[in-house]
Structure formats: structure tokens, C-alpha cells
Tab-separated table of C-alpha atoms and ligand atoms in Angstrom:
chain	number	residue	atom	x	y	z
A	18	MET	CA	-35.030	-1.432	-11.304
A	19	GLU	CA	-32.035	-2.955	-9.510
A	20	ARG	CA	-28.721	-1.593	-10.710
A	21	LEU	CA	-25.493	-3.232	-9.539
A	22	PRO	CA	-23.527	-0.628	-7.538
A	23	PHE	CA	-20.230	0.274	-9.198
A	24	ILE	CA	-17.280	1.766	-7.303
A	25	THR	CA	-14.202	2.906	-9.238
A	26	GLY	CA	-10.911	4.107	-7.809
A	27	ASN	CA	-9.382	6.875	-9.923
A	28	TRP	CA	-5.735	6.947	-8.926
A	29	LYS	CA	-5.019	9.983	-11.134
A	30	MET	CA	-1.244	10.680	-11.441
A	31	ASN	CA	-0.333	8.670	-8.360
A	32	LYS	CA	1.556	5.404	-7.741
A	33	THR	CA	4.692	4.097	-9.385
A	34	VAL	CA	4.542	0.545	-10.741
A	35	GLY	CA	5.915	-0.823	-7.470
A	36	GLU	CA	3.425	1.150	-5.402
A	37	ALA	CA	0.556	0.157	-7.684
A	38	ILE	CA	1.357	-3.546	-7.288
A	39	HIS	CA	1.540	-3.125	-3.532
A	40	LEU	CA	-1.834	-1.349	-3.353
A	41	VAL	CA	-3.581	-3.835	-5.581
A	42	ARG	CA	-2.314	-6.762	-3.507
A	43	GLU	CA	-3.732	-5.122	-0.403
A	44	LEU	CA	-7.002	-4.423	-2.183
A	45	LYS	CA	-7.368	-8.021	-3.303
A	46	SER	CA	-7.123	-9.289	0.235
A	47	ALA	CA	-9.281	-6.496	1.698
A	48	MET	CA	-12.009	-7.226	-0.819
A	49	SER	CA	-12.030	-10.994	-0.964
A	50	GLY	CA	-15.481	-12.486	-0.684
A	51	ILE	CA	-17.272	-9.253	-1.393
A	52	LYS	CA	-20.509	-9.592	-3.375
A	53	GLY	CA	-23.202	-7.388	-4.821
A	54	VAL	CA	-20.901	-4.593	-5.948
A	55	GLU	CA	-18.731	-4.098	-9.023
A	56	VAL	CA	-15.275	-2.640	-8.396
A	57	ALA	CA	-12.617	-1.266	-10.743
A	58	VAL	CA	-9.337	0.591	-10.340
A	59	ALA	CA	-7.861	3.149	-12.743
A	60	PRO	CA	-4.058	3.339	-12.369
A	61	PRO	CA	-1.850	5.538	-14.578
A	62	PHE	CA	-0.981	4.100	-18.023
A	63	THR	CA	2.466	2.982	-16.848
A	64	SER	CA	1.010	0.587	-14.263
A	65	LEU	CA	-1.879	-0.860	-16.261
A	66	TYR	CA	-0.139	-4.002	-17.449
A	67	ALA	CA	1.394	-4.826	-14.078
A	68	VAL	CA	-1.925	-4.248	-12.308
A	69	HIS	CA	-3.708	-6.373	-14.911
A	70	GLN	CA	-1.358	-9.251	-14.120
A	71	GLU	CA	-1.927	-8.827	-10.388
A	72	LEU	CA	-5.694	-8.816	-10.913
A	73	GLU	CA	-5.705	-12.120	-12.819
A	74	GLY	CA	-8.438	-14.266	-11.306
A	75	SER	CA	-9.861	-11.463	-9.150
A	76	SER	CA	-13.206	-9.776	-9.735
A	77	ILE	CA	-11.705	-6.265	-9.623
A	78	GLY	CA	-11.874	-4.625	-13.053
A	79	LEU	CA	-9.249	-2.470	-14.735
A	80	ALA	CA	-9.846	1.022	-16.106
A	81	ALA	CA	-7.636	3.544	-17.895
A	82	GLN	CA	-7.921	7.267	-17.208
A	83	ASN	CA	-7.949	8.519	-20.801
A	84	LEU	CA	-7.379	7.447	-24.410
A	85	TYR	CA	-6.990	8.891	-27.878
A	86	TRP	CA	-9.453	8.187	-30.676
A	87	GLU	CA	-7.093	7.095	-33.460
A	88	GLU	CA	-6.048	3.470	-33.747
A	89	LYS	CA	-2.339	4.177	-34.301
A	90	GLY	CA	0.021	6.584	-36.016
A	91	ALA	CA	1.919	9.818	-35.546
A	92	PHE	CA	0.263	11.076	-32.353
A	93	THR	CA	3.168	11.510	-29.965
A	94	GLY	CA	2.249	10.962	-26.352
A	95	GLU	CA	-1.143	9.396	-26.981
A	96	VAL	CA	-2.494	5.910	-26.236
A	97	SER	CA	-5.044	4.111	-28.438
A	98	PRO	CA	-8.120	2.083	-27.471
A	99	LEU	CA	-6.516	-1.053	-28.900
A	100	MET	CA	-3.461	-0.579	-26.677
A	101	LEU	CA	-5.694	-0.302	-23.618
A	102	LYS	CA	-7.583	-3.440	-24.594
A	103	GLU	CA	-4.320	-5.302	-25.003
A	104	VAL	CA	-3.126	-4.497	-21.485
A	105	GLY	CA	-6.378	-5.803	-20.052
A	106	CYS	CA	-8.560	-2.725	-19.566
A	107	HIS	CA	-12.306	-3.231	-19.328
A	108	TYR	CA	-13.164	0.426	-18.811
A	109	VAL	CA	-11.819	3.846	-19.659
A	110	ILE	CA	-12.618	7.119	-17.903
A	111	VAL	CA	-13.430	9.823	-20.454
A	112	GLY	CA	-13.940	13.557	-19.997
A	113	HIS	CA	-12.787	13.879	-16.401
A	114	SER	CA	-12.973	17.519	-15.334
A	115	GLU	CA	-9.190	17.633	-14.869
A	116	ARG	CA	-8.822	16.681	-18.550
A	117	ARG	CA	-11.339	19.329	-19.526
A	118	GLN	CA	-9.704	21.947	-17.282
A	119	PHE	CA	-5.978	21.312	-17.829
A	120	PHE	CA	-5.783	19.497	-21.162
A	121	GLY	CA	-8.285	21.311	-23.317
A	122	GLU	CA	-10.903	18.582	-23.684
A	123	THR	CA	-14.233	19.670	-25.074
A	124	ASP	CA	-17.581	17.930	-25.462
A	125	GLU	CA	-16.555	17.223	-29.046
A	126	THR	CA	-13.236	15.543	-28.232
A	127	VAL	CA	-14.904	13.672	-25.380
A	128	ASN	CA	-17.462	12.361	-27.878
A	129	ARG	CA	-14.727	11.189	-30.268
A	130	ARG	CA	-12.958	9.403	-27.436
A	131	ILE	CA	-16.144	7.692	-26.264
A	132	LYS	CA	-16.925	6.425	-29.765
A	133	ALA	CA	-13.395	5.117	-30.268
A	134	ALA	CA	-13.429	3.321	-26.908
A	135	LEU	CA	-16.768	1.635	-27.635
A	136	THR	CA	-15.589	0.520	-31.070
A	137	GLN	CA	-12.789	-1.436	-29.411
A	138	GLY	CA	-15.144	-2.993	-26.868
A	139	LEU	CA	-14.071	-0.830	-23.934
A	140	LYS	CA	-16.771	0.354	-21.561
A	141	VAL	CA	-16.769	4.044	-20.756
A	142	ILE	CA	-17.033	6.005	-17.525
A	143	PHE	CA	-18.206	9.314	-18.943
A	144	CYS	CA	-17.611	12.247	-16.545
A	145	ILE	CA	-19.687	15.387	-16.366
A	146	GLY	CA	-20.086	18.139	-13.788
A	147	GLU	CA	-20.338	21.850	-13.177
A	148	THR	CA	-17.822	24.282	-11.683
A	149	LEU	CA	-18.590	26.344	-8.583
A	150	GLY	CA	-19.085	29.445	-10.744
A	151	GLU	CA	-21.593	27.634	-12.954
A	152	ARG	CA	-23.506	26.372	-9.913
A	153	GLU	CA	-23.597	29.821	-8.340
A	154	GLU	CA	-24.898	31.318	-11.571
A	155	GLY	CA	-27.696	28.738	-11.605
A	156	LYS	CA	-26.337	27.062	-14.734
A	157	THR	CA	-25.842	23.539	-13.385
A	158	PHE	CA	-28.666	21.850	-15.291
A	159	LEU	CA	-27.969	23.722	-18.508
A	160	LEU	CA	-24.337	22.701	-18.401
A	161	ILE	CA	-25.093	19.065	-17.542
A	162	GLU	CA	-27.535	18.933	-20.428
A	163	LYS	CA	-24.952	20.341	-22.825
A	164	GLN	CA	-22.275	17.899	-21.659
A	165	ILE	CA	-24.624	14.932	-22.041
A	166	GLU	CA	-25.831	15.954	-25.492
A	167	GLY	CA	-22.321	16.730	-26.728
A	168	GLY	CA	-20.568	13.749	-25.162
A	169	LEU	CA	-23.123	11.152	-26.230
A	170	ARG	CA	-23.854	12.581	-29.683
A	171	GLY	CA	-24.501	9.853	-32.260
A	172	LEU	CA	-24.600	6.941	-29.792
A	173	GLY	CA	-27.378	4.392	-30.217
A	174	ASP	CA	-29.254	2.320	-27.626
A	175	GLN	CA	-26.870	-0.596	-27.929
A	176	GLU	CA	-23.812	1.588	-27.321
A	177	MET	CA	-25.463	3.182	-24.302
A	178	ARG	CA	-25.422	-0.212	-22.573
A	179	ASN	CA	-21.639	0.177	-22.289
A	180	ILE	CA	-21.743	3.629	-20.740
A	181	VAL	CA	-21.534	4.547	-17.065
A	182	ILE	CA	-22.006	8.205	-16.215
A	183	ALA	CA	-20.039	9.853	-13.411
A	184	TYR	CA	-21.489	13.063	-12.052
A	185	GLU	CA	-18.617	14.969	-10.468
A	186	PRO	CA	-19.265	18.551	-9.404
A	187	VAL	CA	-15.880	20.212	-9.992
A	188	TRP	CA	-16.138	22.134	-6.710
A	189	ALA	CA	-16.303	18.856	-4.785
A	190	ILE	CA	-13.254	17.203	-6.354
A	191	GLY	CA	-10.278	16.959	-4.036
A	192	THR	CA	-11.641	19.770	-1.899
A	193	GLY	CA	-13.171	17.803	0.953
A	194	LYS	CA	-16.475	19.506	0.096
A	195	THR	CA	-18.862	16.740	-0.905
A	196	ALA	CA	-22.199	17.527	-2.438
A	197	THR	CA	-24.900	16.637	0.075
A	198	PRO	CA	-26.767	13.453	-0.834
A	199	GLU	CA	-29.776	15.630	-1.741
A	200	GLN	CA	-27.717	17.968	-3.965
A	201	ALA	CA	-26.187	15.007	-5.773
A	202	GLU	CA	-29.507	13.168	-6.085
A	203	GLU	CA	-31.128	16.219	-7.657
A	204	VAL	CA	-28.583	16.205	-10.480
A	205	HIS	CA	-28.594	12.410	-10.831
A	206	ARG	CA	-32.369	12.461	-11.235
A	207	PHE	CA	-32.038	15.185	-13.850
A	208	ILE	CA	-29.451	13.096	-15.747
A	209	ARG	CA	-31.745	10.064	-15.721
A	210	GLU	CA	-34.668	12.114	-16.994
A	211	LYS	CA	-32.497	13.523	-19.752
A	212	LEU	CA	-31.453	9.984	-20.765
A	213	GLU	CA	-35.084	8.980	-20.910
A	214	LYS	CA	-35.793	11.861	-23.298
A	215	LEU	CA	-32.779	11.094	-25.470
A	216	TYR	CA	-33.175	7.304	-25.440
A	217	SER	CA	-35.910	5.425	-23.622
A	218	GLN	CA	-37.165	4.720	-20.149
A	219	LYS	CA	-35.510	1.304	-20.314
A	220	ILE	CA	-32.089	2.729	-21.146
A	221	SER	CA	-32.403	5.456	-18.541
A	222	GLU	CA	-33.252	2.880	-15.879
A	223	GLU	CA	-30.397	0.575	-16.834
A	224	ILE	CA	-27.593	3.129	-16.874
A	225	ARG	CA	-25.529	3.477	-13.739
A	226	ILE	CA	-24.702	6.961	-12.546
A	227	GLN	CA	-21.745	7.270	-10.182
A	228	TYR	CA	-21.176	10.252	-7.926
A	229	GLY	CA	-17.637	11.623	-7.577
A	230	GLY	CA	-16.106	14.372	-5.458
A	231	SER	CA	-14.573	13.829	-2.007
A	232	VAL	CA	-16.257	10.475	-1.419
A	233	THR	CA	-15.038	8.936	1.857
A	234	PRO	CA	-16.024	5.982	4.090
A	235	GLU	CA	-17.863	8.565	6.213
A	236	ASN	CA	-20.146	9.956	3.516
A	237	VAL	CA	-20.523	7.058	1.059
A	238	LYS	CA	-23.528	5.476	2.700
A	239	GLY	CA	-25.663	8.627	2.661
A	240	LEU	CA	-24.867	9.089	-1.014
A	241	MET	CA	-25.510	5.452	-1.935
A	242	ASN	CA	-28.867	5.541	-0.154
A	243	GLN	CA	-30.204	7.932	-2.770
A	244	PRO	CA	-32.356	6.214	-5.402
A	245	ASN	CA	-30.460	7.549	-8.420
A	246	ILE	CA	-26.898	7.216	-7.106
A	247	ASP	CA	-25.528	3.880	-8.268
A	248	GLY	CA	-21.899	4.091	-7.315
A	249	ALA	CA	-18.896	6.287	-6.761
A	250	LEU	CA	-15.829	7.495	-8.632
A	251	VAL	CA	-13.310	7.875	-5.839
A	252	GLY	CA	-10.064	9.851	-6.085
A	253	GLY	CA	-8.108	10.576	-2.903
A	254	ALA	CA	-9.744	7.872	-0.787
A	255	SER	CA	-8.933	5.207	-3.403
A	256	LEU	CA	-5.180	5.547	-2.825
A	257	LYS	CA	-5.270	3.564	0.433
A	258	ALA	CA	-6.590	0.011	0.664
A	259	ASP	CA	-8.207	0.697	4.000
A	260	SER	CA	-10.385	3.647	2.946
A	261	PHE	CA	-11.188	2.274	-0.518
A	262	SER	CA	-12.251	-1.126	0.782
A	263	LYS	CA	-14.461	0.546	3.395
A	264	ILE	CA	-16.147	2.519	0.615
A	265	VAL	CA	-16.617	-0.666	-1.409
A	266	ARG	CA	-18.157	-2.302	1.674
A	267	PHE	CA	-20.556	0.595	2.162
A	268	LYS	CA	-23.455	-1.802	2.793
A	269	GLU	CA	-21.698	-3.061	5.917
A	270	LEU	CA	-20.991	0.423	7.347
B	9	PGA	P1	-11.692	13.021	-5.104
B	9	PGA	O1	-11.637	12.838	-6.701
B	9	PGA	O2	-12.398	11.800	-4.564
B	9	PGA	O3	-10.250	13.092	-4.675
B	9	PGA	O4	-12.458	14.263	-4.832
B	9	PGA	C1	-12.704	12.296	-7.426
B	9	PGA	C2	-12.386	12.305	-8.899
B	9	PGA	O5	-11.882	13.315	-9.401
B	9	PGA	O6	-12.639	11.297	-9.619
């Protein structure tokens, strides 16, 4: 089954509005004419609208980095799915390990966020991944299974069509230590098998699974050559047009 590769740039808490506009202009020119790969960028909330306007007419998609599950109301500091839709988001990243680690997200709150995003027609990049301690204790698969079951609880086949999974081993994020293509593939294959058990073979074959954690122009090709790796969620290397566009053009490397 052919799955369209999907590369997303997660800018995290980087780039002012001015810097975001500058980067996206560079990206548009560096990526013109590119085919056979889907690309999205995830700027901070404050830059979403400006980046949306810059992206008008381009094939680069827009993603937010988080959302809250209520539609509106007294939830100081939060942003609703409807608000993200309005500023032009197509995707939202949910359950990133930094949210789980620093902001108290659990499988349950991740699940509520995913459901709320889907209700508003946003597609979801659902992040999962083990810490170094969990890997060393041999708990990687157990943990991945728990995150998948908890995060996707209650979702039907139709909703699964709007989910992308990002496998991001926490020990590889921002550390320069990428998982080897074989290490990543082993987990990606496990995720696909789990999806087949929970849903169907068809769904498991359709869903794209991105790898994230110190992806660079140097290692992207080896990762993308693996049969179950369908894309990348890129942090550090997405902050410069040069490195991000090289990653997007991984087929030409
Ligand atoms: P990194 O981040 O590429 O800087 O390791 C990836 C991510 O956290 O999405």
C-alpha cells in the first residue's frame, strides 16, 4: 500500500511573528515544484494567522501544536479547536512528549483533545514514545500499547482516517541521538500491528506513521527507506529553510 510521505516541522516555542513570516517565505521558494510529499508547519499559536496568510495558494499545510477540548468559556490560557480552524489550521499536534512531561498531559487528556479536534474537522498528529528509562527497562512496547489504547479510546474507523501517528522516542528528541532506522522500524511495525488488532488491516495500512527525534538531512533517507516509516516530525532542523527543505526533498538526497 502506497502512503503519501508526510513531513511536519514542529517549531515548538520558537519564532516571533516576524521571524515566522520570514521562514515561511523562504520555505515557499525552497519547496516550489515539489511533488509526492505532503508538508506542514506547526508555528506557535501567535504566528498561526500570519503564517496562514503567507501560505495562501501554497501546498504547505498549517498545524497547531496543542489545543483544548472545550469549545469556549472560562479556560484562561487555552485555545479551542474552533479557534484553530478559524485561523486556517488543517492539523493539530496532540500529546507531544514535552506536553506530557512539562504540562501534565495524560493518555486521558490526550484522548479528549483528539476527539475535540476531530469534531471540528481538524486532523491530528498523535504523538507517542518511550523515555530512555522505559526503553532500558524493556517497557517500550508495553508503553506504546498503553499510549495507543488510551489516546485513541472510543475512535471509530472513520475518525481514524484523520489521524497521523508520530512515534517519537523521548530520548531522541533534541538530543542529536536518533533511533537507528531499524530501531524505529521495529516500533513502527509494532504500532501498525496494534492498529490492525484494534481496527482492521485496511485502516492499519492507510495510517501514516511519522518518526520524530533528531531527524536531519543526513539521516532522513535511511529512516524513510523503512517500510513502515511514512514521514517525519522534525523539531530543530525545521527552524531553518535550508535543512527543512532538504529533509522534505529526501528522495533527491
Ligand atoms: P527534534 O524534535 O527534531 O528537535 O529532536 C522533534 C520533536 O520533538 O517533534
